[in-house]
mmCIF file of C-alpha atoms in Angstrom:
data_model
loop_
_atom_site.group_PDB
_atom_site.id
_atom_site.type_symbol
_atom_site.label_atom_id
_atom_site.label_comp_id
_atom_site.label_asym_id
_atom_site.label_seq_id
_atom_site.Cartn_x
_atom_site.Cartn_y
_atom_site.Cartn_z
ATOM 1 C CA MET Z 272 32.546 -14.089 23.912
ATOM 2 C CA SER Z 273 32.947 -10.766 22.092
ATOM 3 C CA ILE Z 274 30.729 -7.727 22.578
ATOM 4 C CA ASN Z 275 29.090 -8.557 19.239
ATOM 5 C CA ASP Z 276 28.032 -12.012 20.371
ATOM 6 C CA PHE Z 277 24.558 -12.837 21.641
ATOM 7 C CA GLU Z 278 24.019 -15.407 24.351
ATOM 8 C CA LEU Z 279 20.495 -16.727 23.921
ATOM 9 C CA THR Z 280 19.260 -18.146 27.187
ATOM 10 C CA SER Z 281 15.806 -19.253 28.189
ATOM 11 C CA GLU Z 282 15.467 -16.082 30.249
ATOM 12 C CA ASP Z 283 15.664 -13.714 27.285
ATOM 13 C CA SER Z 284 13.856 -15.907 24.824
ATOM 14 C CA GLY Z 285 10.699 -16.696 26.706
ATOM 15 C CA SER Z 286 9.463 -20.133 27.653
ATOM 16 C CA SER Z 287 10.955 -23.047 25.775
ATOM 17 C CA THR Z 288 7.608 -24.787 25.790
ATOM 18 C CA GLY Z 289 4.148 -23.941 24.618
ATOM 19 C CA GLN Z 290 5.332 -22.225 21.412
ATOM 20 C CA THR Z 291 4.650 -23.392 17.856
ATOM 21 C CA ASN Z 292 6.332 -22.823 14.525
ATOM 22 C CA ASP Z 293 3.256 -20.964 13.345
ATOM 23 C CA ASN Z 294 3.786 -18.231 15.921
ATOM 24 C CA LEU Z 295 7.152 -17.267 14.382
ATOM 25 C CA TRP Z 296 7.989 -15.865 17.792
ATOM 26 C CA TYR Z 297 11.723 -16.223 17.207
ATOM 27 C CA LYS Z 298 12.012 -14.166 14.008
ATOM 28 C CA GLU Z 299 12.919 -10.899 15.714
ATOM 29 C CA LYS Z 300 15.815 -12.521 17.577
ATOM 30 C CA ILE Z 301 17.021 -14.178 14.358
ATOM 31 C CA ARG Z 302 17.072 -10.778 12.639
ATOM 32 C CA GLU Z 303 18.940 -9.282 15.579
ATOM 33 C CA VAL Z 304 21.590 -12.007 15.686
ATOM 34 C CA THR Z 305 22.126 -11.987 11.915
ATOM 35 C CA ALA Z 306 22.516 -8.207 11.842
ATOM 36 C CA GLU Z 307 24.658 -7.655 14.941
ATOM 37 C CA GLY Z 308 26.799 -10.653 15.839
ATOM 38 C CA ASN Z 309 27.571 -14.331 16.184
ATOM 39 C CA LEU Z 310 25.296 -16.986 17.565
ATOM 40 C CA LYS Z 311 26.180 -18.235 21.041
ATOM 41 C CA ILE Z 312 24.080 -20.904 22.741
ATOM 42 C CA PRO Z 313 24.357 -21.952 26.412
ATOM 43 C CA THR Z 314 25.139 -25.670 26.622
ATOM 44 C CA ASP Z 315 24.134 -26.257 30.226
ATOM 45 C CA GLU Z 316 20.405 -25.554 29.854
ATOM 46 C CA VAL Z 317 17.548 -25.800 27.367
ATOM 47 C CA TRP Z 318 18.001 -23.352 24.488
ATOM 48 C CA GLY Z 319 14.814 -21.333 24.245
ATOM 49 C CA TYR Z 320 14.965 -21.250 20.440
ATOM 50 C CA TRP Z 321 15.528 -24.944 19.701
ATOM 51 C CA LYS Z 322 12.244 -25.134 17.771
ATOM 52 C CA VAL Z 323 13.815 -23.324 14.812
ATOM 53 C CA LEU Z 324 15.205 -26.731 13.875
ATOM 54 C CA ASN Z 325 11.657 -27.737 12.884
ATOM 55 C CA SER Z 326 11.215 -24.774 10.552
ATOM 56 C CA GLU Z 327 10.398 -25.417 6.907
ATOM 57 C CA GLU Z 328 12.972 -22.763 5.946
ATOM 58 C CA TYR Z 329 16.616 -23.809 6.034
ATOM 59 C CA PHE Z 330 17.917 -20.349 6.960
ATOM 60 C CA GLU Z 331 15.806 -20.376 10.113
ATOM 61 C CA ARG Z 332 17.132 -23.822 11.095
ATOM 62 C CA LEU Z 333 20.582 -22.228 11.161
ATOM 63 C CA PHE Z 334 19.232 -19.184 13.021
ATOM 64 C CA LEU Z 335 19.848 -16.896 10.049
ATOM 65 C CA ASP Z 336 17.608 -14.221 8.524
ATOM 66 C CA ILE Z 337 17.072 -14.891 4.815
ATOM 67 C CA ASP Z 338 16.176 -11.227 4.249
ATOM 68 C CA GLN Z 339 19.799 -10.382 5.104
ATOM 69 C CA ALA Z 340 21.172 -13.043 2.759
ATOM 70 C CA GLU Z 341 23.489 -10.606 0.954
ATOM 71 C CA LYS Z 342 25.644 -10.251 4.099
ATOM 72 C CA ILE Z 343 25.650 -13.958 4.997
ATOM 73 C CA THR Z 344 28.909 -15.699 4.020
ATOM 74 C CA ASN Z 345 29.993 -19.347 3.959
ATOM 75 C CA GLU Z 346 31.844 -18.640 7.216
ATOM 76 C CA THR Z 347 28.677 -17.264 8.852
ATOM 77 C CA VAL Z 348 26.731 -20.365 7.858
ATOM 78 C CA ALA Z 349 29.488 -22.644 9.171
ATOM 79 C CA ASN Z 350 29.724 -20.765 12.486
ATOM 80 C CA HIS Z 351 25.987 -21.042 13.144
ATOM 81 C CA TYR Z 352 25.982 -24.698 12.139
ATOM 82 C CA GLU Z 353 28.866 -25.550 14.477
ATOM 83 C CA GLU Z 354 27.276 -23.648 17.380
ATOM 84 C CA ILE Z 355 23.955 -25.487 17.100
ATOM 85 C CA LYS Z 356 25.764 -28.775 16.493
ATOM 86 C CA ARG Z 357 27.780 -28.317 19.722
ATOM 87 C CA TYR Z 358 24.529 -27.721 21.595
ATOM 88 C CA LEU Z 359 23.078 -31.002 20.335
ATOM 89 C CA GLU Z 360 26.298 -32.942 20.986
ATOM 90 C CA ARG Z 361 26.419 -31.606 24.543
ATOM 91 C CA TRP Z 362 22.899 -32.878 25.100
ATOM 92 C CA ARG Z 363 23.834 -36.262 23.640
ATOM 93 C CA GLU Z 364 26.537 -36.479 26.299
ATOM 94 C CA ARG Z 365 24.062 -35.503 29.020
ATOM 95 C CA GLU Z 366 21.656 -38.223 27.887
ATOM 96 C CA SER Z 367 24.324 -40.791 28.710
ATOM 97 C CA THR Z 368 23.988 -39.672 32.328
ATOM 98 C CA GLY Z 369 20.240 -40.265 32.313
ATOM 99 C CA ILE Z 370 19.006 -36.733 31.484
ATOM 100 C CA SER Z 371 16.235 -36.884 28.873
ATOM 101 C CA PHE Z 372 16.590 -34.667 25.791
ATOM 102 C CA ALA Z 373 13.149 -35.556 24.431
ATOM 103 C CA GLN Z 374 11.435 -34.580 27.678
ATOM 104 C CA THR Z 375 12.579 -30.962 27.332
ATOM 105 C CA HIS Z 376 12.508 -30.809 23.516
ATOM 106 C CA GLY Z 377 8.950 -31.643 22.566
ATOM 107 C CA GLY Z 378 9.502 -35.382 22.295
ATOM 108 C CA TYR Z 379 12.186 -35.084 19.619
ATOM 109 C CA SER Z 380 15.443 -37.001 19.802
ATOM 110 C CA VAL Z 381 18.895 -35.502 19.315
ATOM 111 C CA THR Z 382 19.262 -37.591 16.164
ATOM 112 C CA GLU Z 383 16.053 -36.197 14.632
ATOM 113 C CA LEU Z 384 16.972 -32.558 15.170
ATOM 114 C CA ALA Z 385 20.591 -33.136 14.133
ATOM 115 C CA GLY Z 386 19.280 -34.569 10.873
ATOM 116 C CA LYS Z 387 17.256 -31.410 10.202
ATOM 117 C CA LEU Z 388 20.295 -29.267 11.012
ATOM 118 C CA ASN Z 389 22.540 -31.238 8.643
ATOM 119 C CA GLU Z 390 19.932 -31.032 5.889
ATOM 120 C CA ALA Z 391 19.876 -27.237 6.094
ATOM 121 C CA TYR Z 392 23.659 -26.934 6.256
ATOM 122 C CA ALA Z 393 24.175 -29.135 3.208
ATOM 123 C CA GLU Z 394 21.917 -26.796 1.204
ATOM 124 C CA LEU Z 395 23.305 -23.467 2.441
ATOM 125 C CA LYS Z 396 27.027 -24.025 3.018
ATOM 126 C CA GLY Z 397 27.979 -23.082 -0.548
ATOM 127 C CA LYS Z 398 27.306 -19.697 -2.159
ATOM 128 C CA ARG Z 399 25.814 -21.096 -5.374
ATOM 129 C CA SER Z 400 23.470 -23.545 -3.667
ATOM 130 C CA ARG Z 401 22.520 -20.800 -1.205
ATOM 131 C CA GLU Z 402 21.577 -18.459 -4.065
ATOM 132 C CA GLU Z 403 19.515 -21.198 -5.720
ATOM 133 C CA TYR Z 404 17.673 -21.783 -2.459
ATOM 134 C CA ILE Z 405 17.005 -18.045 -2.031
ATOM 135 C CA ASN Z 406 15.575 -17.770 -5.553
ATOM 136 C CA ALA Z 407 13.264 -20.715 -4.926
ATOM 137 C CA TYR Z 408 12.225 -19.217 -1.581
ATOM 138 C CA LEU Z 409 11.409 -15.850 -3.172
ATOM 139 C CA ARG Z 410 9.284 -17.575 -5.817
ATOM 140 C CA ARG Z 411 7.367 -19.436 -3.128
ATOM 141 C CA ARG Z 412 6.846 -16.276 -1.108
ATOM 142 C CA LYS Z 413 5.674 -14.283 -4.132
ATOM 143 C CA ASN Z 414 3.250 -17.018 -5.183
ATOM 144 C CA LYS Z 415 1.869 -17.141 -1.656
ATOM 145 C CA SER Z 416 1.362 -13.361 -1.659
ATOM 146 C CA LEU Z 417 -0.330 -13.498 -5.062
ATOM 147 C CA LYS Z 418 -2.709 -16.188 -3.859
ATOM 148 C CA SER Z 419 -3.577 -13.938 -0.922
ATOM 149 C CA LEU Z 420 -4.959 -11.463 -3.473
ATOM 150 C CA ASP Z 421 -7.584 -13.960 -4.646
ATOM 151 C CA PRO Z 422 -10.365 -12.846 -2.232
ATOM 152 C CA VAL Z 423 -9.864 -9.184 -3.200
ATOM 153 C CA ILE Z 424 -9.825 -9.931 -6.928
ATOM 154 C CA LYS Z 425 -12.838 -12.209 -6.629
ATOM 155 C CA ALA Z 426 -14.767 -9.416 -4.905
ATOM 156 C CA VAL Z 427 -13.951 -6.700 -7.462
ATOM 157 C CA LEU Z 428 -14.722 -8.989 -10.412
ATOM 158 C CA ALA Z 429 -17.974 -10.320 -8.971
ATOM 159 C CA ASP Z 430 -20.084 -8.077 -11.221
ATOM 160 C CA LYS Z 431 -17.889 -8.770 -14.286
ATOM 161 C CA VAL Z 432 -16.697 -5.137 -14.435
ATOM 162 C CA LEU Z 433 -13.335 -3.720 -13.326
ATOM 163 C CA THR Z 434 -13.322 0.006 -12.523
ATOM 164 C CA TYR Z 435 -10.331 2.272 -11.931
ATOM 165 C CA GLU Z 436 -11.135 2.461 -8.198
ATOM 166 C CA GLU Z 437 -11.339 -1.340 -7.958
ATOM 167 C CA LYS Z 438 -8.009 -1.736 -9.733
ATOM 168 C CA MET Z 439 -6.436 0.699 -7.249
ATOM 169 C CA MET Z 440 -7.916 -1.385 -4.438
ATOM 170 C CA VAL Z 441 -6.175 -4.490 -5.801
ATOM 171 C CA TYR Z 442 -2.904 -2.580 -6.210
ATOM 172 C CA GLU Z 443 -3.108 -1.334 -2.618
ATOM 173 C CA ALA Z 444 -3.661 -4.881 -1.349
ATOM 174 C CA GLY Z 445 -0.664 -6.034 -3.386
ATOM 175 C CA VAL Z 446 1.590 -3.336 -1.938
ATOM 176 C CA LYS Z 447 0.629 -4.392 1.592
ATOM 177 C CA LEU Z 448 1.646 -7.958 0.694
ATOM 178 C CA GLY Z 449 5.059 -6.812 -0.503
ATOM 179 C CA LEU Z 450 4.294 -7.093 -4.226
ATOM 180 C CA ASN Z 451 5.175 -4.457 -6.793
ATOM 181 C CA ILE Z 452 2.594 -2.947 -9.134
ATOM 182 C CA THR Z 453 3.804 -4.900 -12.172
ATOM 183 C CA GLU Z 454 3.467 -8.263 -10.411
ATOM 184 C CA THR Z 455 0.037 -7.390 -9.054
ATOM 185 C CA ASP Z 456 -1.247 -6.119 -12.391
ATOM 186 C CA ARG Z 457 0.010 -9.194 -14.260
ATOM 187 C CA TYR Z 458 -1.746 -11.486 -11.786
ATOM 188 C CA LEU Z 459 -4.939 -9.410 -11.991
ATOM 189 C CA GLN Z 460 -4.927 -9.672 -15.791
ATOM 190 C CA GLU Z 461 -4.431 -13.443 -15.587
ATOM 191 C CA GLU Z 462 -7.343 -13.770 -13.182
ATOM 192 C CA MET Z 463 -9.542 -11.651 -15.458
ATOM 193 C CA VAL Z 464 -8.792 -13.971 -18.382
ATOM 194 C CA ARG Z 465 -9.406 -17.024 -16.206
ATOM 195 C CA GLU Z 466 -12.708 -15.597 -14.964
ATOM 196 C CA GLY Z 467 -13.828 -14.758 -18.510
ATOM 197 C CA ASP Z 468 -15.950 -11.945 -20.001
ATOM 198 C CA ILE Z 469 -14.693 -9.210 -17.664
ATOM 199 C CA ARG Z 470 -15.341 -5.665 -18.876
ATOM 200 C CA ASP Z 471 -12.361 -3.469 -18.065
ATOM 201 C CA VAL Z 472 -13.369 0.183 -17.659
ATOM 202 C CA SER Z 473 -10.363 1.106 -15.517
ATOM 203 C CA SER Z 474 -8.881 3.117 -18.379
ATOM 204 C CA SER Z 475 -10.362 5.230 -21.162
ATOM 205 C CA GLY Z 476 -11.427 2.253 -23.281
ATOM 206 C CA ASN Z 477 -14.111 -0.307 -22.440
ATOM 207 C CA THR Z 478 -12.944 -3.833 -23.270
ATOM 208 C CA VAL Z 479 -14.016 -7.376 -22.480
ATOM 209 C CA LYS Z 480 -11.549 -10.027 -21.290
ATOM 210 C CA SER Z 481 -12.739 -13.469 -22.337
ATOM 211 C CA ALA Z 482 -11.595 -16.897 -21.186
ATOM 212 C CA GLU Z 483 -10.109 -17.439 -24.647
ATOM 213 C CA ASN Z 484 -7.669 -14.602 -23.892
ATOM 214 C CA SER Z 485 -9.191 -12.380 -26.550
ATOM 215 C CA THR Z 486 -10.249 -8.766 -26.245
ATOM 216 C CA ALA Z 487 -13.405 -7.417 -27.835
ATOM 217 C CA THR Z 488 -15.383 -4.198 -27.783
ATOM 218 C CA ALA Z 489 -18.063 -4.240 -25.106
ATOM 219 C CA SER Z 490 -21.614 -4.598 -26.350
ATOM 220 C CA TYR Z 491 -24.971 -4.486 -24.639
ATOM 221 C CA LYS Z 492 -27.761 -6.964 -25.049
ATOM 222 C CA ASP Z 493 -30.850 -5.437 -26.589
ATOM 223 C CA ASP Z 494 -33.918 -5.731 -24.390
ATOM 224 C CA GLU Z 495 -37.024 -3.799 -23.477
ATOM 225 C CA ARG Z 496 -35.515 -2.006 -20.495
ATOM 226 C CA LEU Z 497 -34.763 1.708 -20.533
ATOM 227 C CA THR Z 498 -31.239 2.873 -21.366
ATOM 228 C CA ILE Z 499 -28.489 4.233 -19.116
ATOM 229 C CA GLU Z 500 -29.256 7.714 -20.425
ATOM 230 C CA ASP Z 501 -32.852 7.242 -19.287
ATOM 231 C CA LEU Z 502 -31.558 6.307 -15.833
ATOM 232 C CA LYS Z 503 -29.432 9.462 -15.733
ATOM 233 C CA ASP Z 504 -32.464 11.561 -16.623
ATOM 234 C CA SER Z 505 -34.854 9.756 -14.277
ATOM 235 C CA GLY Z 506 -33.695 11.592 -11.150
ATOM 236 C CA MET Z 507 -33.649 8.356 -9.126
ATOM 237 C CA ILE Z 508 -29.966 8.637 -8.266
ATOM 238 C CA GLU Z 509 -30.237 12.312 -7.307
ATOM 239 C CA GLU Z 510 -33.295 11.546 -5.200
ATOM 240 C CA TYR Z 511 -31.401 8.879 -3.325
ATOM 241 C CA LEU Z 512 -28.387 11.118 -2.736
ATOM 242 C CA GLU Z 513 -30.465 14.130 -1.721
ATOM 243 C CA GLY Z 514 -32.222 11.944 0.816
ATOM 244 C CA GLY Z 515 -28.879 11.384 2.495
ATOM 245 C CA GLY Z 516 -28.468 7.867 1.156
ATOM 246 C CA LYS Z 517 -25.016 6.353 1.187
ATOM 247 C CA LEU Z 518 -24.440 3.203 -0.791
ATOM 248 C CA THR Z 519 -22.115 0.901 1.102
ATOM 249 C CA GLY Z 520 -21.962 -2.858 1.508
ATOM 250 C CA GLU Z 521 -25.238 -4.668 0.878
ATOM 251 C CA ALA Z 522 -27.003 -1.387 0.067
ATOM 252 C CA TRP Z 523 -25.326 -1.467 -3.349
ATOM 253 C CA VAL Z 524 -26.853 -4.854 -4.076
ATOM 254 C CA GLU Z 525 -30.345 -3.791 -3.022
ATOM 255 C CA PHE Z 526 -30.201 -0.554 -5.005
ATOM 256 C CA TYR Z 527 -28.896 -2.426 -8.058
ATOM 257 C CA LYS Z 528 -31.709 -4.981 -7.865
ATOM 258 C CA LYS Z 529 -34.218 -2.155 -7.807
ATOM 259 C CA ILE Z 530 -32.648 -0.302 -10.742
ATOM 260 C CA ARG Z 531 -31.960 -3.222 -13.096
ATOM 261 C CA GLN Z 532 -35.632 -4.176 -13.369
ATOM 262 C CA SER Z 533 -36.312 -1.035 -15.374
ATOM 263 C CA PHE Z 534 -32.934 0.038 -16.746
ATOM 264 C CA ALA Z 535 -30.355 -1.800 -18.878
ATOM 265 C CA ILE Z 536 -27.479 -1.446 -16.437
ATOM 266 C CA THR Z 537 -24.775 -4.115 -16.673
ATOM 267 C CA GLY Z 538 -23.642 -4.391 -13.079
ATOM 268 C CA ILE Z 539 -23.017 -2.863 -9.688
ATOM 269 C CA SER Z 540 -19.766 -1.265 -10.875
ATOM 270 C CA GLU Z 541 -21.599 0.712 -13.545
ATOM 271 C CA LEU Z 542 -24.185 1.828 -11.003
ATOM 272 C CA LYS Z 543 -21.395 2.878 -8.636
ATOM 273 C CA LYS Z 544 -19.799 4.901 -11.396
ATOM 274 C CA LEU Z 545 -23.050 6.693 -12.250
ATOM 275 C CA THR Z 546 -23.787 7.377 -8.592
ATOM 276 C CA GLU Z 547 -20.266 8.644 -7.980
ATOM 277 C CA GLU Z 548 -20.537 11.001 -10.946
ATOM 278 C CA LYS Z 549 -23.789 12.388 -9.578
ATOM 279 C CA GLY Z 550 -22.315 12.673 -6.103
ATOM 280 C CA ILE Z 551 -19.189 14.433 -7.363
ATOM 281 C CA LYS Z 552 -21.322 16.855 -9.356
ATOM 282 C CA GLN Z 553 -23.316 17.734 -6.233
ATOM 283 C CA GLU Z 554 -20.155 18.045 -4.126
ATOM 284 C CA ASN Z 555 -18.525 20.169 -6.811
ATOM 285 C CA GLU Z 556 -21.505 22.499 -6.805
ATOM 286 C CA THR Z 557 -21.438 22.647 -3.005
ATOM 287 C CA GLY Z 558 -17.686 23.164 -3.022
ATOM 288 C CA GLU Z 559 -17.908 25.917 -5.617
ATOM 289 C CA LYS Z 560 -20.597 27.693 -3.606
ATOM 290 C CA ARG Z 561 -18.437 27.390 -0.508
ATOM 291 C CA ALA Z 562 -15.437 28.755 -2.386
ATOM 292 C CA ALA Z 563 -17.460 31.673 -3.743
ATOM 293 C CA SER Z 564 -18.850 32.547 -0.316
ATOM 294 C CA ARG Z 565 -15.529 32.452 1.499
ATOM 295 C CA THR Z 566 -13.459 34.652 -0.792
ATOM 296 C CA LYS Z 567 -13.871 37.782 -2.809
ATOM 297 C CA SER Z 568 -10.311 37.630 -4.086
ATOM 298 C CA VAL Z 569 -9.298 36.637 -7.592
ATOM 299 C CA LEU Z 570 -8.157 33.237 -6.258
ATOM 300 C CA GLU Z 571 -10.644 30.759 -7.727
ATOM 301 C CA MET Z 572 -10.925 27.454 -5.864
ATOM 302 C CA VAL Z 573 -12.177 24.106 -7.182
ATOM 303 C CA PHE Z 574 -13.346 21.032 -5.290
ATOM 304 C CA VAL Z 575 -11.313 17.824 -5.705
ATOM 305 C CA LYS Z 576 -12.960 14.532 -4.798
ATOM 306 C CA GLY Z 577 -10.557 12.335 -2.852
ATOM 307 C CA GLY Z 578 -9.640 8.792 -3.781
ATOM 308 C CA ILE Z 579 -6.864 6.240 -4.244
ATOM 309 C CA PHE Z 580 -4.107 6.720 -6.825
ATOM 310 C CA LEU Z 581 -0.633 5.540 -7.778
ATOM 311 C CA MET Z 582 1.836 8.169 -6.624
ATOM 312 C CA GLY Z 583 5.166 8.490 -8.401
ATOM 313 C CA SER Z 584 6.443 7.436 -11.799
ATOM 314 C CA THR Z 585 7.916 4.189 -13.051
ATOM 315 C CA ASN Z 586 10.662 6.148 -14.830
ATOM 316 C CA GLY Z 587 11.465 8.616 -12.051
ATOM 317 C CA GLU Z 588 14.880 9.543 -10.694
ATOM 318 C CA TYR Z 589 16.897 6.846 -8.890
ATOM 319 C CA ASN Z 590 16.509 8.561 -5.510
ATOM 320 C CA GLU Z 591 12.744 8.987 -5.741
ATOM 321 C CA GLU Z 592 10.275 6.755 -3.953
ATOM 322 C CA PRO Z 593 8.970 3.805 -5.997
ATOM 323 C CA VAL Z 594 5.414 3.917 -7.288
ATOM 324 C CA HIS Z 595 3.081 3.370 -4.345
ATOM 325 C CA VAL Z 596 -0.627 3.542 -3.557
ATOM 326 C CA VAL Z 597 -1.808 6.675 -1.727
ATOM 327 C CA THR Z 598 -5.239 7.606 -0.379
ATOM 328 C CA VAL Z 599 -6.216 11.289 -0.534
ATOM 329 C CA SER Z 600 -9.201 12.892 1.217
ATOM 330 C CA ASP Z 601 -11.450 15.531 -0.392
ATOM 331 C CA PHE Z 602 -9.844 18.964 -0.662
ATOM 332 C CA MET Z 603 -10.055 22.292 -2.487
ATOM 333 C CA ILE Z 604 -7.252 23.758 -4.560
ATOM 334 C CA GLY Z 605 -6.645 26.913 -6.556
ATOM 335 C CA LYS Z 606 -7.898 26.479 -10.111
ATOM 336 C CA TYR Z 607 -4.985 28.517 -11.441
ATOM 337 C CA GLU Z 608 -1.504 29.353 -10.231
ATOM 338 C CA VAL Z 609 -1.247 32.404 -7.959
ATOM 339 C CA THR Z 610 -0.985 35.471 -10.176
ATOM 340 C CA GLN Z 611 1.461 38.317 -9.767
ATOM 341 C CA GLU Z 612 -1.500 40.653 -9.282
ATOM 342 C CA LEU Z 613 -2.790 38.730 -6.267
ATOM 343 C CA TRP Z 614 0.691 38.332 -4.848
ATOM 344 C CA LYS Z 615 1.430 42.069 -5.071
ATOM 345 C CA SER Z 616 -1.918 42.976 -3.509
ATOM 346 C CA LEU Z 617 -1.099 40.932 -0.406
ATOM 347 C CA MET Z 618 2.690 40.940 -0.151
ATOM 348 C CA GLY Z 619 3.462 44.398 -1.545
ATOM 349 C CA ASN Z 620 6.219 43.142 -3.841
ATOM 350 C CA ASN Z 621 6.764 41.117 -7.006
ATOM 351 C CA PRO Z 622 9.809 38.807 -6.944
ATOM 352 C CA SER Z 623 9.060 37.397 -10.418
ATOM 353 C CA TRP Z 624 11.641 37.442 -13.188
ATOM 354 C CA PHE Z 625 9.076 37.375 -15.991
ATOM 355 C CA THR Z 626 6.863 40.444 -15.644
ATOM 356 C CA GLY Z 627 4.754 42.680 -17.854
ATOM 357 C CA ASP Z 628 1.383 40.993 -17.329
ATOM 358 C CA ASP Z 629 -0.280 40.825 -13.914
ATOM 359 C CA ASN Z 630 -2.010 37.581 -14.914
ATOM 360 C CA LEU Z 631 1.319 35.760 -15.173
ATOM 361 C CA PRO Z 632 2.031 33.297 -12.334
ATOM 362 C CA VAL Z 633 4.298 34.551 -9.595
ATOM 363 C CA GLU Z 634 7.715 32.841 -9.451
ATOM 364 C CA ARG Z 635 11.014 32.998 -7.581
ATOM 365 C CA VAL Z 636 9.069 32.366 -4.372
ATOM 366 C CA SER Z 637 10.444 30.278 -1.493
ATOM 367 C CA TRP Z 638 8.427 27.868 0.615
ATOM 368 C CA TYR Z 639 8.553 30.341 3.503
ATOM 369 C CA ASP Z 640 7.249 33.104 1.225
ATOM 370 C CA ALA Z 641 4.358 30.848 0.200
ATOM 371 C CA VAL Z 642 3.513 30.130 3.845
ATOM 372 C CA GLU Z 643 3.435 33.858 4.601
ATOM 373 C CA PHE Z 644 1.206 34.433 1.560
ATOM 374 C CA CYS Z 645 -1.274 31.771 2.739
ATOM 375 C CA ASN Z 646 -1.496 33.351 6.173
ATOM 376 C CA LYS Z 647 -2.041 36.839 4.750
ATOM 377 C CA LEU Z 648 -4.759 35.589 2.407
ATOM 378 C CA SER Z 649 -6.480 33.854 5.335
ATOM 379 C CA GLU Z 650 -6.226 37.016 7.426
ATOM 380 C CA LYS Z 651 -7.642 39.165 4.637
ATOM 381 C CA GLU Z 652 -10.713 36.963 4.332
ATOM 382 C CA GLY Z 653 -11.328 36.584 8.058
ATOM 383 C CA LEU Z 654 -10.195 32.976 8.250
ATOM 384 C CA GLN Z 655 -8.017 31.236 10.794
ATOM 385 C CA LYS Z 656 -4.320 31.124 9.945
ATOM 386 C CA VAL Z 657 -3.039 27.621 9.276
ATOM 387 C CA TYR Z 658 0.617 28.368 9.955
ATOM 388 C CA CYS Z 659 2.062 29.591 13.241
ATOM 389 C CA VAL Z 660 5.490 31.182 12.684
ATOM 390 C CA SER Z 661 7.872 31.585 15.611
ATOM 391 C CA GLY Z 662 11.395 32.483 14.528
ATOM 392 C CA ASP Z 663 12.692 29.649 12.362
ATOM 393 C CA GLU Z 664 9.981 27.291 13.617
ATOM 394 C CA ILE Z 665 6.724 26.856 11.711
ATOM 395 C CA LYS Z 666 3.838 24.819 13.072
ATOM 396 C CA MET Z 667 0.687 23.870 11.181
ATOM 397 C CA ASP Z 668 -2.802 23.992 12.699
ATOM 398 C CA THR Z 669 -4.721 21.250 10.899
ATOM 399 C CA ASN Z 670 -8.003 22.414 12.455
ATOM 400 C CA ALA Z 671 -7.766 25.951 11.038
ATOM 401 C CA ASN Z 672 -10.091 26.888 8.152
ATOM 402 C CA GLY Z 673 -7.656 29.151 6.311
ATOM 403 C CA TYR Z 674 -5.436 28.641 3.297
ATOM 404 C CA ARG Z 675 -2.473 26.275 3.191
ATOM 405 C CA LEU Z 676 -0.116 24.745 0.650
ATOM 406 C CA PRO Z 677 -1.193 21.423 -0.910
ATOM 407 C CA THR Z 678 0.711 18.330 0.169
ATOM 408 C CA GLU Z 679 2.875 16.596 -2.401
ATOM 409 C CA ALA Z 680 0.275 13.828 -2.696
ATOM 410 C CA GLU Z 681 -2.591 16.316 -3.125
ATOM 411 C CA TRP Z 682 -0.705 18.256 -5.789
ATOM 412 C CA GLU Z 683 0.154 15.142 -7.799
ATOM 413 C CA TYR Z 684 -3.370 13.756 -7.433
ATOM 414 C CA ALA Z 685 -4.878 17.012 -8.706
ATOM 415 C CA ALA Z 686 -2.319 17.290 -11.520
ATOM 416 C CA LYS Z 687 -3.144 13.769 -12.690
ATOM 417 C CA GLY Z 688 -6.848 14.521 -12.795
ATOM 418 C CA GLY Z 689 -7.938 13.145 -9.428
ATOM 419 C CA SER Z 690 -10.551 10.390 -9.526
ATOM 420 C CA LYS Z 691 -11.102 11.153 -13.224
ATOM 421 C CA SER Z 692 -7.511 10.282 -14.111
ATOM 422 C CA LYS Z 693 -6.999 7.770 -16.887
ATOM 423 C CA GLY Z 694 -3.540 6.843 -15.703
ATOM 424 C CA TYR Z 695 -1.626 9.784 -17.161
ATOM 425 C CA LYS Z 696 1.659 10.584 -15.431
ATOM 426 C CA TYR Z 697 0.876 14.305 -15.429
#
């Protein structure tokens, strides 16, 4: 046996009994064997992984990892097949001496498990048939993942309105299931059509998805209730928020029931949107007051309400991360780029190439220069420094109340418009 071989005994595989296919307890060892070496099975004892022969997936029956299919050759398949076959043939010989195979193999006979092994080998021994099997497997796996989105989609469409935040929630669930944004969005659109009469307000336009797969402008039924504008002016939402109310879970339903008796509001999603707008306005005002009180410099700060967004671009560079869902907490950011005037007042120099107007943004600044600037601005205003510089080492104190550089996610979120974004790339 070479140094790349793995001998899989009952000692390193765990008990050979008491496990089920559903546990998938053998997957890690399959990945390890496929990646690092050849399969070697002891023939003089019970193989702790014999239950792979009952797997629904043919690759697993041959102790191969389908996710590494690109490196699996016809020779690899044949080697694994012959190794498992030898194990079964050895046990067939032992049965002739009175040793029971079924007693130590869950009641299965050698013939039954050999049949499952041969079935898998016949399908995977050739490259073309192996590729066809992989494609069918990937379709099954994707369909299973899409079906797992059903509870999430059902929840966000319960009030017949799809908001931007709810769409991001579906996207995030899809990413966790291994789906890309395009697949998730296509499935969401199909479910909206199937559900019928869904108003999509996740982008700038308000549209209705009907079961007939048509799109129409949203309209409101005339009744005797007061309008949405009346609700905005009523002060009921502000009163709730000022009282410290937080609408989560069933509280949304109760608040909606109370509101809809008097106001022509179409659903919980619309109420959430109105409440969020009021809440953001209050937080903005609070944030602006906080920004004004903490600094007398010309650096104007604005409050950014956190949320979920799609980070990246579908047409980015080849070496960039794919589009993915990111959650950002509330933060404050400079309303404008740092001016040359502010930079000179703190740093005592102006590295910019384009000069002549102190209101121009400072440029030709390194990351280390920016860190030093943040610390000096914090020091000037009596705040705690965020960055601790020791030689070439820089540590960040996340509990400090001073200035820091925005993270890449924060910068992109702010540049896209934060929670108010309509899906623009910049």
